[in-house]
GROMACS .gro file of C-alpha atoms in nm:
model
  315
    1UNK     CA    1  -2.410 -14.571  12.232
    2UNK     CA    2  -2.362 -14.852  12.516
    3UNK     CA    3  -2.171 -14.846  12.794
    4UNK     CA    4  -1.890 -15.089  12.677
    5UNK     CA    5  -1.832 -14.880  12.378
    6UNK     CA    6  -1.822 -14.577  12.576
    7UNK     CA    7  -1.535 -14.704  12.775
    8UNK     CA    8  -1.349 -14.820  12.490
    9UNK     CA    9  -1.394 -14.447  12.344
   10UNK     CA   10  -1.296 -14.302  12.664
   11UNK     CA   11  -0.984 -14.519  12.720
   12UNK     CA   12  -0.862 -14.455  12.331
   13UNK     CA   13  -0.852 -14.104  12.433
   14UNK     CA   14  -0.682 -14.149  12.739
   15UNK     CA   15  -0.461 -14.361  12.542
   16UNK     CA   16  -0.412 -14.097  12.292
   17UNK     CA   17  -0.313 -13.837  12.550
   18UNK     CA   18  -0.085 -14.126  12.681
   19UNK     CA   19   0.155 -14.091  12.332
   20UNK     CA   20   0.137 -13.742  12.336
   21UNK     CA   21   0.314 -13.748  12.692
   22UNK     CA   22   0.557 -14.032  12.521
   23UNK     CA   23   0.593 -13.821  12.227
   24UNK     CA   24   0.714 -13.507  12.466
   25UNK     CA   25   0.921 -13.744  12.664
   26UNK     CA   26   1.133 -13.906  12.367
   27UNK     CA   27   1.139 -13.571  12.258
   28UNK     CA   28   1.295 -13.383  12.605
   29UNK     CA   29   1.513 -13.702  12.730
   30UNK     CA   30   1.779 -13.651  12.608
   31UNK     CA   31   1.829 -13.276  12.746
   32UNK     CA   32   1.690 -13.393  13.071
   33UNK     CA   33   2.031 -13.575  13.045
   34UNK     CA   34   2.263 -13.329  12.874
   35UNK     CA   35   2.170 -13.031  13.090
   36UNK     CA   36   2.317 -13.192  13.430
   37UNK     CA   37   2.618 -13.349  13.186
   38UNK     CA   38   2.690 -12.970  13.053
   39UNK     CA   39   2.655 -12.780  13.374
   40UNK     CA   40   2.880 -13.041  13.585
   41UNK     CA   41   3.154 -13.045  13.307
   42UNK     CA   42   3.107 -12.654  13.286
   43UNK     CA   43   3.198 -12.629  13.701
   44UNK     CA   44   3.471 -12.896  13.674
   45UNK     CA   45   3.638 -12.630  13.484
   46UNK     CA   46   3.614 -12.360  13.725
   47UNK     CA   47   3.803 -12.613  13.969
   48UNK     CA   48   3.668 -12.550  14.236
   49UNK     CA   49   3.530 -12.872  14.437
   50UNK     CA   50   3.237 -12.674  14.609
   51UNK     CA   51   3.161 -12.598  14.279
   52UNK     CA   52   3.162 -12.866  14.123
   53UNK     CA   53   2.954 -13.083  14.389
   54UNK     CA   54   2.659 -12.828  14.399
   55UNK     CA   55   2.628 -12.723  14.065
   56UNK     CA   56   2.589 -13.131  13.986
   57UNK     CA   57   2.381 -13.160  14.270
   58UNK     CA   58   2.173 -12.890  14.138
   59UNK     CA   59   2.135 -12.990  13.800
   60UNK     CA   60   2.049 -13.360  13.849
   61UNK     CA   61   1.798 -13.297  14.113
   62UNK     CA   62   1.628 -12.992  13.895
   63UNK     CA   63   1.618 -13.207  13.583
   64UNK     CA   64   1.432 -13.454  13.799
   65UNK     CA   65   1.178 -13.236  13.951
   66UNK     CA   66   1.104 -13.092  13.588
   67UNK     CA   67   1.074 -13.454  13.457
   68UNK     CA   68   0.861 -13.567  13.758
   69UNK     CA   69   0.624 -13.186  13.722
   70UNK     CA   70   0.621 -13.255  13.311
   71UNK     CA   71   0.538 -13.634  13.297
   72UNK     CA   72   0.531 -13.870  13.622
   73UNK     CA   73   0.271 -13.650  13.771
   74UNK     CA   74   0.033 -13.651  13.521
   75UNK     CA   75   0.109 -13.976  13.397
   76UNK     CA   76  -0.010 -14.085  13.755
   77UNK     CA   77  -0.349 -13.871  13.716
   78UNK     CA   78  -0.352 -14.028  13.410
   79UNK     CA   79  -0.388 -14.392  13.520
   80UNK     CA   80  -0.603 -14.331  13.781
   81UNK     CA   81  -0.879 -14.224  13.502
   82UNK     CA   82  -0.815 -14.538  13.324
   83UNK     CA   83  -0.845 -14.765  13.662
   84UNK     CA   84  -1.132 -14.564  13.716
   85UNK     CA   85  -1.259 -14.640  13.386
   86UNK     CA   86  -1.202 -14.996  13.394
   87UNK     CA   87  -1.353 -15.030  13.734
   88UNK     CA   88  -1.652 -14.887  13.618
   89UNK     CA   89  -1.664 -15.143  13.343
   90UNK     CA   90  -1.658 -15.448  13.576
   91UNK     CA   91  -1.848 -15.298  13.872
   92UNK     CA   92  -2.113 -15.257  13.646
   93UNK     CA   93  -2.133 -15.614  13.429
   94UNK     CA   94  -2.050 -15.806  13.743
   95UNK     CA   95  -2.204 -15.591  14.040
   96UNK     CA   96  -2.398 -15.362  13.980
   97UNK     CA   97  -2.584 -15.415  14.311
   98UNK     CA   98  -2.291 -15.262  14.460
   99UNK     CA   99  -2.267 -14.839  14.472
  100UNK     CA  100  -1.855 -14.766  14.465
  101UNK     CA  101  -1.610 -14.452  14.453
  102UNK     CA  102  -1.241 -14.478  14.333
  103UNK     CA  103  -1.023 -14.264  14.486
  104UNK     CA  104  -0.674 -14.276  14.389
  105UNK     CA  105  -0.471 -14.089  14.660
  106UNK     CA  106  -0.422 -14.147  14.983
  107UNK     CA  107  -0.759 -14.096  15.159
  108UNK     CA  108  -0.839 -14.323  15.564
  109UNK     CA  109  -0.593 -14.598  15.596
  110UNK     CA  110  -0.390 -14.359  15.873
  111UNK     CA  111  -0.703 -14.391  16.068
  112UNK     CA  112  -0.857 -14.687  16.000
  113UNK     CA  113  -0.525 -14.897  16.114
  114UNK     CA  114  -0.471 -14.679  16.392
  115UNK     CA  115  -0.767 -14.732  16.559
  116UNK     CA  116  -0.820 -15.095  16.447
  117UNK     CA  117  -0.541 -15.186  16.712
  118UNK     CA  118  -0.321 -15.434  16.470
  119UNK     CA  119  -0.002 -15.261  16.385
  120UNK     CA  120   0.141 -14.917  16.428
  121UNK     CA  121   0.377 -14.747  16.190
  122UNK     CA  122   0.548 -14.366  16.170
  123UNK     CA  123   0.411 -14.319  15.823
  124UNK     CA  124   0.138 -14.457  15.627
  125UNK     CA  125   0.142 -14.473  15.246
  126UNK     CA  126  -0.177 -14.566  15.093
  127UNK     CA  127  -0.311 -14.557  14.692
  128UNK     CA  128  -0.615 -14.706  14.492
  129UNK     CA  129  -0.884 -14.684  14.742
  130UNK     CA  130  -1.190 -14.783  14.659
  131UNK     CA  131  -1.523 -14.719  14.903
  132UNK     CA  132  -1.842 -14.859  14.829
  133UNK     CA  133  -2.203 -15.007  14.980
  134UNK     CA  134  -2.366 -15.311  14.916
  135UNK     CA  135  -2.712 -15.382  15.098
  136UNK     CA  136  -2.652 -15.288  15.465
  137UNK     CA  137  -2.281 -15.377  15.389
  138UNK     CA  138  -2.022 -15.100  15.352
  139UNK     CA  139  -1.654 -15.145  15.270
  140UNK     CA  140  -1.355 -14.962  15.242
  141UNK     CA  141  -1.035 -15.103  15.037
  142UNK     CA  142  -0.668 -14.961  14.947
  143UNK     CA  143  -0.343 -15.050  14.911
  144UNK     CA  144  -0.092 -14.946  15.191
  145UNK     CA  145   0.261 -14.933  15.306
  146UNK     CA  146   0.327 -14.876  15.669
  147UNK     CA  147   0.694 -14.790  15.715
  148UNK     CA  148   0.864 -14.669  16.072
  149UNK     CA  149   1.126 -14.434  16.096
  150UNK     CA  150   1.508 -14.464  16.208
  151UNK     CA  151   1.742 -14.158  16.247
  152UNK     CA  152   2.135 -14.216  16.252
  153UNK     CA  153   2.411 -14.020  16.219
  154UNK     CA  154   2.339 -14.090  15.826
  155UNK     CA  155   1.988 -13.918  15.847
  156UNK     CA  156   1.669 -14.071  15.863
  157UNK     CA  157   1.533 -14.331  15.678
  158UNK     CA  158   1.161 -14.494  15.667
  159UNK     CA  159   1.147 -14.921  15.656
  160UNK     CA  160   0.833 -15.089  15.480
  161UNK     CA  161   0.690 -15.299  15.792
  162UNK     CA  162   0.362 -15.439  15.655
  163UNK     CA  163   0.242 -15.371  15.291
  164UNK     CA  164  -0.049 -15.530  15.179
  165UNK     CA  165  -0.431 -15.446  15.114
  166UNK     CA  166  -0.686 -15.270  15.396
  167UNK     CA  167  -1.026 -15.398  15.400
  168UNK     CA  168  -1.279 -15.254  15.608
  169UNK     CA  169  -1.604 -15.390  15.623
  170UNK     CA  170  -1.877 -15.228  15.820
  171UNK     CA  171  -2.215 -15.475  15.880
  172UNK     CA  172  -2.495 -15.258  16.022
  173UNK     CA  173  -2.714 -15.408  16.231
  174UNK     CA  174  -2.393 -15.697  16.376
  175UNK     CA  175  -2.289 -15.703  16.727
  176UNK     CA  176  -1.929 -15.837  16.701
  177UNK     CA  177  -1.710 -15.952  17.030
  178UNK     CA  178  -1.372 -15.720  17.067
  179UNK     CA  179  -1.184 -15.965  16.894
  180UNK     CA  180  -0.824 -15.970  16.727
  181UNK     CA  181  -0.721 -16.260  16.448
  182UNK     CA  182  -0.404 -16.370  16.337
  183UNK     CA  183  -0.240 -16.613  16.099
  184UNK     CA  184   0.142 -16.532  16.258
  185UNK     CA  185   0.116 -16.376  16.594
  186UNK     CA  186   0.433 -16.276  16.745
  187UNK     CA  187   0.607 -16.536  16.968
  188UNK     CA  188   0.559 -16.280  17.286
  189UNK     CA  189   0.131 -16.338  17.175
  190UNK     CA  190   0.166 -16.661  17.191
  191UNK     CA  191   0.371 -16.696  17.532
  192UNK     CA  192   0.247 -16.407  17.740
  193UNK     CA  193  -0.063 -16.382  17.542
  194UNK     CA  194  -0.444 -16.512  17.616
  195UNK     CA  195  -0.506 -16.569  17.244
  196UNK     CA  196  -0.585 -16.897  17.107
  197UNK     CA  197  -0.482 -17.119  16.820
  198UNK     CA  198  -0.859 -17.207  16.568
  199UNK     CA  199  -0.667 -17.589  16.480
  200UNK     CA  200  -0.872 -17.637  16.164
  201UNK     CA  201  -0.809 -17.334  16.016
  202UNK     CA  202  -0.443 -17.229  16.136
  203UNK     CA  203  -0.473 -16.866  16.267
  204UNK     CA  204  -0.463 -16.758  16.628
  205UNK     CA  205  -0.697 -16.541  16.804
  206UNK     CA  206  -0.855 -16.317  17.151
  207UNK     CA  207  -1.227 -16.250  17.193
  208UNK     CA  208  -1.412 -16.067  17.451
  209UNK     CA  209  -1.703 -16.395  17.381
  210UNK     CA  210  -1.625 -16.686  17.231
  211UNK     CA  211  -1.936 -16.780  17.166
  212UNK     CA  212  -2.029 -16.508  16.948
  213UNK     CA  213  -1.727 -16.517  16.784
  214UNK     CA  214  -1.783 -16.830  16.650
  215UNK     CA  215  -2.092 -16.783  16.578
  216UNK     CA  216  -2.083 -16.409  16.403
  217UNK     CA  217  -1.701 -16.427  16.259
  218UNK     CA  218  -1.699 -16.765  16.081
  219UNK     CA  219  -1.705 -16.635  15.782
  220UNK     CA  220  -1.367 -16.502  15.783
  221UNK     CA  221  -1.192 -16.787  15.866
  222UNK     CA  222  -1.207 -16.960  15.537
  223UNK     CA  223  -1.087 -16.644  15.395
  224UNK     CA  224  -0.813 -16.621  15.635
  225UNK     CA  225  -0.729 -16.974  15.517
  226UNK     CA  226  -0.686 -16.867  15.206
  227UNK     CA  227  -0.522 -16.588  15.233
  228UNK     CA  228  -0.286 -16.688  15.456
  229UNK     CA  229  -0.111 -16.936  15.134
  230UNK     CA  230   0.014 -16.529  15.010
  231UNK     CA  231   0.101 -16.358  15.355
  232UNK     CA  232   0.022 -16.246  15.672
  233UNK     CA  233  -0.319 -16.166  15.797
  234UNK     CA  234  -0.420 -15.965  16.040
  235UNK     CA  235  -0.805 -15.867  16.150
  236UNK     CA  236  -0.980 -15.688  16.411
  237UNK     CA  237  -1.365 -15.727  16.499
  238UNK     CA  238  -1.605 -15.479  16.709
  239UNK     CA  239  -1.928 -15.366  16.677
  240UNK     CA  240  -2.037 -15.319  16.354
  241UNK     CA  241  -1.701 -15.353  16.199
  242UNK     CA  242  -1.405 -15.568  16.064
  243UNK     CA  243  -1.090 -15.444  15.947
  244UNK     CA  244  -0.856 -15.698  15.743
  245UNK     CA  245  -0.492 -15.647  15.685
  246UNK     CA  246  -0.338 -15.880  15.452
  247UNK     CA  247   0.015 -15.879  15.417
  248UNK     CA  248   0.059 -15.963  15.017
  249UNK     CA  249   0.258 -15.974  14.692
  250UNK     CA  250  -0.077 -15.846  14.517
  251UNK     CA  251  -0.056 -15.519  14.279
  252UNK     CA  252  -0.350 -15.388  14.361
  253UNK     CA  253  -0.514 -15.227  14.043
  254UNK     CA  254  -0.107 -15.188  13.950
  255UNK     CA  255  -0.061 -15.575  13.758
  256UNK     CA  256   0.059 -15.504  13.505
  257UNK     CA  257   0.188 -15.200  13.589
  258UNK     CA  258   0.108 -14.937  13.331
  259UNK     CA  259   0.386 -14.767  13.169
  260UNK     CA  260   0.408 -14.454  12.934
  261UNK     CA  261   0.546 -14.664  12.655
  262UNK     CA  262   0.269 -14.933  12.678
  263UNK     CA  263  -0.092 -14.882  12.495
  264UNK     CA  264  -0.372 -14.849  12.800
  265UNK     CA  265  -0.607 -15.079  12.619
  266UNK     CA  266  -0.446 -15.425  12.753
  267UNK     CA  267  -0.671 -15.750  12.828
  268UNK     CA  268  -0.429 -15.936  13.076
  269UNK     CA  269  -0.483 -15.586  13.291
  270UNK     CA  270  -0.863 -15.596  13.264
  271UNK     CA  271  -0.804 -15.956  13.380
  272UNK     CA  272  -0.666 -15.956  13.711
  273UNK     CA  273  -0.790 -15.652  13.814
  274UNK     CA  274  -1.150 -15.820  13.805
  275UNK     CA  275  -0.990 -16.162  13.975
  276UNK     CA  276  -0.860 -15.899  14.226
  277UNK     CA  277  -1.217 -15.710  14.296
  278UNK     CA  278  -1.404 -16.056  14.270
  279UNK     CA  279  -1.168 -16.214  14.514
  280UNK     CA  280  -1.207 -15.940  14.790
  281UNK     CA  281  -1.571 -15.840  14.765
  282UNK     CA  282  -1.608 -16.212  14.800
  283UNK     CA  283  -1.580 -16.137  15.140
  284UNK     CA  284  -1.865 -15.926  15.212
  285UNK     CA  285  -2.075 -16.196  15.027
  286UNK     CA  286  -1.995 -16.422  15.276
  287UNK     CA  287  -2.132 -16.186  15.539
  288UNK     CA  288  -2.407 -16.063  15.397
  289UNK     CA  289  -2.543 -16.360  15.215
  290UNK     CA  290  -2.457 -16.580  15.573
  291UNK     CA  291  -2.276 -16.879  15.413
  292UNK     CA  292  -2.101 -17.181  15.589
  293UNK     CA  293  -1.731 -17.230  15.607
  294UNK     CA  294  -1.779 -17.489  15.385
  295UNK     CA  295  -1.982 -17.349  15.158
  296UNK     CA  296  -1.722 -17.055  15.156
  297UNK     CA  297  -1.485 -17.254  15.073
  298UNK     CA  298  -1.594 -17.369  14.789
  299UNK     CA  299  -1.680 -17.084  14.589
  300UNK     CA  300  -1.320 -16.981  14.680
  301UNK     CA  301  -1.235 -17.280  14.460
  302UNK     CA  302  -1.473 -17.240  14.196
  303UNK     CA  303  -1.334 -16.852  14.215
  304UNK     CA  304  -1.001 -16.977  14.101
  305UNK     CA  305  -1.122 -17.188  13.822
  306UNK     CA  306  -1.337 -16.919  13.687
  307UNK     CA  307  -1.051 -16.690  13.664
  308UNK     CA  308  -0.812 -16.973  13.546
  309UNK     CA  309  -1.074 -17.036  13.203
  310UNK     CA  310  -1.127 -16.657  13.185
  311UNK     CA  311  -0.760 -16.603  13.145
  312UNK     CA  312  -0.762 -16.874  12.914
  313UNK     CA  313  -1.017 -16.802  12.711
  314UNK     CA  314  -0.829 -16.420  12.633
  315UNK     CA  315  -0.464 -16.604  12.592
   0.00000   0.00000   0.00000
């Protein structure tokens, strides 16, 4: 038995266990329903108002922590076997130079952006990491939400300041300047700030040597380019390490999103998850394999095109 057909065995059972949660849910629904209907008509009759408010209150919120316990919970574990299946898949037809881990909950983002410098936030949401090593290269990629906290006399409330994808790219053996990149710095950076503007590329940027930064970070600023077309980017260099935040629309491992009513075995999913993964771990390529802008720049190109006749060839 290959490989392929082994993950097309294993995702027909995890599809499999995927109607019998569907089957439970049509089944339940409608009592998930009911139940806070009954109990809220059942207290309006007792007339009190107290009564009526918390046994509601009650009911709704318990029939959605039973639904959430019963099937959004392990609907979520779920998924994250069949990303990790699917991963698997392309990691090892298209690099399987490259040793990887999927983790799907929250895992070093808190830390990572923290000490990179970039942003801070009150609470950091993170899903779909993914660690791995390639040659000396080691990386580190997730999904995030960085929200910050306000309290009123309503309560408190988190905002979504900066969601996007982490990247974290350690280079052993690289000596980077201090440095700090970015494609919208805030007006106060750019007055009161000694960062400069790269014209040819359009992102601004501070370096303890600007020599070696040109020289050891050029690779980036294709990428940064590129990125840029999406959303903000944000990046911070030292040592051995890089860490990218890129402010995008992108679902990472989530387009399409999978639903309970949808079959798991879906082409268009398989798709742009591997334009996704190529795109990114383009970037360590570009490190480790010490290309030009320009030659950068062009596989970027020939990147898109490849996806653009792979979707193609499965529409």
């Amino acid at each position: 038995m290959n490989d392929s057909f082994k993950t097309l065995s294993k995702l027909k059972e995890l599809d499999g266990q995927r109607e019998e949660y569907k089957a439970k849910k049509d089944q339940w629904l409608p009592a998930y329903i009911l139940v806070p209907l009954v109990i809220s008509l059942l207290s309006f009759l007792t007339g009190a108002v107290p009564f009526i408010i918390m046994g509601t209150a009650v009911s709704i919120v318990g029939s959605i922590a039973i639904y959430h316990f019963n099937y959004t919970a392990p609907f979520k574990i779920l998924t994250q076997q069949v990303k990790s299946e699917l991963l698997a898949e392309f990691m090892r037809i298209y690099h399987p130079a490259i040793l990887y881990k999927y983790i799907g909950s929250k895992h070093l983002a808190e830390s990572i952006i923290e000490n990179s410098g970039l942003i801070t936030a009150d609470r950091y949401n993170e899903e779909d990491a993914v660690t791995g090593t390639k040659g000396n290269a080691e990386f580190y990629l997730s999904e995030v939400n960085l929200e910050n906290k306000k309290t009123d006399d309503n309560g408190t409330t988190y905002n979504s300041i900066f969601k996007g994808l982490l990247f974290k790219l350690k280079l052993k053996g690289r000596a980077l300047p201090k440095s700090q990149l970015y494609s919208q710095p805030s007006m106060f950076k750019q007055w009161f700030g000694a960062i400069r503007k790269n014209e040819e590329f359009g992102f601004w940027y501070d370096t303890q040597d600007e020599k070696v930064f040109q020289r050891e970070l050029q690779s980036l600023f294709p990428f940064i380019r590129h990125i840029a077309k999406e959303g903000e980017v944000r990046i911070s260099a030292h040592g051995d390490e890089v860490i990218i935040l890129m402010r995008s629309k992108m679902k990472f491992l989530d387009d399409p999103k999978f639903s309970i009513d949808k079959s798991f075995e879906d082409e268009d999913y398989y798709i742009k998850m591997s334009q996704q993964m190529n795109s990114l771990l383009y970037i360590i390529d570009s490190f480790t394999d010490e290309l030009s802008p320009l030659e950068i720049e062009e596989k970027l190109k020939l990147r898109v095109a490849e996806y653009a006749e792979m979707k193609e060839r499965f529409d």
